[in-house]
Amino acid sequence: MSTAVETRAFEAEVSQVLHLVTHSLYSHKEIFLRELVSNASDALDKLRFAALADPALTADDAELHIDVSFDDKARTLTIRDNGIGMSRDEVVENIGTVARSGTRKFLESMSGDARRDTQLIGQFGVGFYSAFIVADRVTLTTRKAGAAEGEGVRWESSGSGEYTLAAADVAQRGTTITLHLKEDEGEFLSGWKLRDLIKRYSDHVAFPIRMPVQKDGEPTEEWEAVNHASALWTRPKAEITDEDYQAFYKSLTHDFNDALAWTHNRVEGTQGYTLLLYVPERPPFDAVFSGRDERQGLKLYIRRVFIMDAAEQLLPSYLRFVRGVVDSDDLPLNVSRELLQDNRLVAQIRAACVKRVLDLLERLARDEPEKFRQFTQAFGNVLKEGIAEDGANRERIAKLLRFASTKGEDAGKTVSLDDYIGRMASGQEVIWYVTADSHAAAKGSPQIEGLRARDIEVLLLSDRIDEWMIGYLGEYAGRKLRNAAKGDLDLDADDADARKAAEEAAGPLLGKLKELLGERVGDVRLSHRLTESPSCIVLGEHDMALHMQRILREAGHEMPAQAPVLEINPQHPLVQRLEGEVDSAAGKDLALLLFEQAQLAAGDQLADPAAFIARVNRALLASADPDTTPASA
Ligand code: ADP
Ligand code: MG
């Protein structure tokens, strides 16, 4: 067998990652142990899975474990697993190159905030390199499960640009990582310190993490497990502390923050399974930055064996923020992704996951308002997708949504649809809302002035998803939802005579406006919804809001332009002035300005901003006091 040592250069990006990790994460240097143990645990999971198809892989050495030991004379720390191991190609691929697109994103999203960045390294799949925070040389020897003793590989690097690779005799299957600790890192050559770190960060790893039994301060040949070493979700709930749940959450997700809440259930019945589902405090960075599949939060185990990440099969997309574990007693161990798609048992588990998460959210909403508020802020928009995606649970989901409203305003509070209905005046039949592309725009919508003046609450929707979501909601608890900016709005229907008289009186003005505005408008009407503003745009019941039309148009969608209806407020002084000026040049400016300001308020764009500005300036000059107006040159 060749004993040649080959020297290779890391890919440029690996060098960069190495440099960043070792320098910027120094303040959290002990995370290296968590990352290396987590890799060892993954390797054991992979072996156990591979052994399902090929039991011979583990036949000679069936007890899977991770061993941590140190040698204070040699100043080395060793982490060994008897897991799946790696072939030579796999070592090069996994350790020396940036096979994963996440790495570049990791580099881009490093923030310099060490606390945040320690979290990123786990999420982006660069955890191995954390070894170089404390080591100036790392040796990895490995032998792939099923390979012969002589087919091992020895990899070594000082973490600066290069690594060496050589064939090696490796007595046992699995991977051994030896850290040659830096001068100042002697603290890790302590059984007490290492046990403490393992307890703190890796207690819930489902395999035994063993250390040599100490006798008279010296390590012996005997090994003992220092972690709990059983899958947390299989333990009785009463024996699991909140700290246990949180530590498990962190190891599962690499989230540095605590989970917001969780639900843990064992189901026995036609089929048996265990669910442990977490709601995070905030969206994980990987959802935003990493190239990794966003939908990898839910791990499927079958009888304690990790099978695959199966969030897509076990949760609908609108619950994609949920993290956790599903452990089934009854699915076949050789289950494939395809089989999961179309399996009766899986469908039941999926429905149970949805039910448990909705139960959990309802419980938070009822009993822990502050946590629920945090949830709404982090994931409320994702949950809204469920209105469209999950018709069967629509009412339950709608109950959990929170909206800004004209009545929650002062406290900056959001309201539920139930709050709204509870406050409805007698005789009010519908739930009013308005959509806009910002909260300020929604709040300032002229279309809701009349409702506000009558003390009728209006929900202020300004998330991009709202307009789309509300289209699926339609009604809640038997009450229709109505957009205050659409369709005919007659708030004082009993005053029909007065209305008719006003319309007749305004007839000539409306006609003239229609003529002046031409094709810009579909119609000009007298408004029954305005009290303060002179004008507003009104859309048809089924038209898409103007700000949405603009967004879609900008995104390259063809949007047929419909001429909107302009409503004017006959009480407003500008409209009253217009009556006398309709035929003058100033009157024409004013007519256009009434239309253009209504467009702006509705989130639309002006066809000719320069002409608008010129009109505004003319109007300002005309109305300015001649004494204070600077003489024009
Ligand atoms: P991640 O674990 O997120 O993939 P790491 O940088 O921690 O990223 O590890 C990179 C890869 O190296 C792993 O995905 C795995 O393929 C391989 N690897 C690391 N440690 C081991 C080990 N102990 N046994 C087998 N493979 C390993
Ligand atoms: Mg890792």
XYZ file of N, CA and C and ligand atoms in Angstrom, residues 35-44 46 79-81 83-86 90-91 93-95 100 121-130 140 142 174-177 254 292, ligand 1:
153
model
N -19.813 20.895 18.198
C -19.863 20.653 16.749
C -19.249 19.299 16.386
N -18.132 18.960 17.000
C -17.486 17.684 16.663
C -18.319 16.508 17.179
N -18.914 16.669 18.355
C -19.785 15.613 18.879
C -21.016 15.476 17.991
N -21.527 16.613 17.535
C -22.710 16.556 16.670
C -22.384 15.846 15.351
N -21.195 16.073 14.811
C -20.792 15.344 13.602
C -20.669 13.848 13.875
N -20.107 13.518 15.036
C -19.959 12.104 15.386
C -21.336 11.456 15.520
N -22.242 12.173 16.136
C -23.598 11.663 16.307
C -24.287 11.463 14.945
N -24.084 12.430 14.049
C -24.620 12.272 12.681
C -24.041 11.021 12.023
N -22.744 10.806 12.221
C -22.083 9.657 11.589
C -22.652 8.338 12.137
N -23.017 8.340 13.418
C -23.617 7.134 14.002
C -25.039 6.936 13.471
N -26.068 7.855 10.575
C -25.949 7.395 9.183
C -25.604 5.910 9.138
N -11.607 12.953 19.770
C -13.021 12.605 19.684
C -13.128 11.484 18.655
N -13.625 10.344 19.107
C -13.667 9.195 18.217
C -15.109 8.663 18.141
N -15.513 8.292 16.934
C -16.817 7.623 16.826
C -16.649 6.357 16.022
N -18.802 5.356 13.792
C -19.913 5.582 12.865
C -19.584 5.205 11.439
N -20.185 5.940 10.513
C -20.133 5.558 9.101
C -18.744 5.733 8.486
N -17.932 6.677 9.038
C -16.605 6.920 8.474
C -16.665 7.571 7.107
N -15.480 7.811 6.526
C -15.435 8.447 5.205
C -14.403 7.760 4.328
N -14.587 11.137 0.028
C -15.520 11.845 0.917
C -14.794 12.822 1.837
N -13.607 12.436 2.282
C -12.837 13.364 3.120
C -12.558 14.640 2.330
N -14.065 15.780 -0.280
C -15.323 16.462 -0.577
C -15.895 17.197 0.646
N -15.889 16.520 1.786
C -16.587 17.063 2.954
C -15.750 18.037 3.762
N -14.462 17.837 3.743
C -13.616 18.639 4.630
C -12.772 19.650 3.857
N -20.910 22.622 -0.425
C -22.255 23.144 -0.165
C -22.335 24.629 -0.468
N -22.451 28.861 12.255
C -21.552 27.811 11.775
C -22.240 26.454 11.799
N -23.076 26.225 12.797
C -23.797 24.968 12.832
C -24.805 24.896 11.703
N -25.459 26.022 11.455
C -26.524 26.010 10.453
C -25.998 25.907 9.026
N -24.793 26.367 8.807
C -24.302 26.404 7.439
C -23.398 25.234 7.095
N -23.227 24.303 8.018
C -22.419 23.145 7.695
C -20.947 23.455 7.595
N -20.440 24.254 8.497
C -19.000 24.467 8.544
C -18.485 24.217 9.966
N -19.253 23.397 10.708
C -18.933 23.161 12.119
C -17.571 22.516 12.333
N -17.170 21.666 11.398
C -15.897 20.966 11.561
C -14.738 21.936 11.783
N -14.791 23.052 11.073
C -13.668 23.983 11.134
C -13.526 24.648 12.498
N -14.554 24.545 13.331
C -14.438 25.161 14.652
C -13.323 24.495 15.466
N -7.268 13.890 11.340
C -8.495 13.102 11.229
C -8.125 11.779 10.574
N -9.857 8.088 9.425
C -11.207 7.567 9.258
C -11.192 6.324 8.386
N -15.026 4.040 11.435
C -15.387 5.310 12.070
C -14.294 6.348 11.965
N -14.474 7.415 12.705
C -13.616 8.592 12.545
C -13.014 9.011 13.884
N -11.749 9.318 13.851
C -11.062 9.826 15.042
C -10.504 11.198 14.720
N -10.821 12.152 15.544
C -10.313 13.503 15.315
C -9.447 13.884 16.498
N -29.410 24.029 16.006
C -28.267 24.935 16.051
C -28.719 26.359 16.336
N -29.179 26.037 2.089
C -29.766 24.762 2.459
C -31.275 24.785 2.281
P -22.306 19.579 8.749
O -22.152 18.649 9.895
O -23.309 20.635 9.038
O -22.548 18.921 7.434
P -19.535 20.051 9.286
O -18.538 21.074 8.867
O -19.743 19.919 10.743
O -20.902 20.363 8.581
O -19.104 18.665 8.686
C -18.872 18.562 7.284
C -19.040 17.165 6.790
O -17.925 16.365 7.136
C -20.234 16.425 7.358
O -21.413 16.698 6.643
C -19.788 14.964 7.144
O -20.077 14.560 5.821
C -18.320 15.039 7.315
N -17.938 14.643 8.676
C -17.560 15.466 9.671
N -17.300 14.759 10.791
C -17.548 13.457 10.499
C -17.481 12.234 11.244
N -17.119 12.220 12.532
N -17.804 11.092 10.587
C -18.161 11.105 9.295
N -18.241 12.209 8.550
C -17.937 13.380 9.138
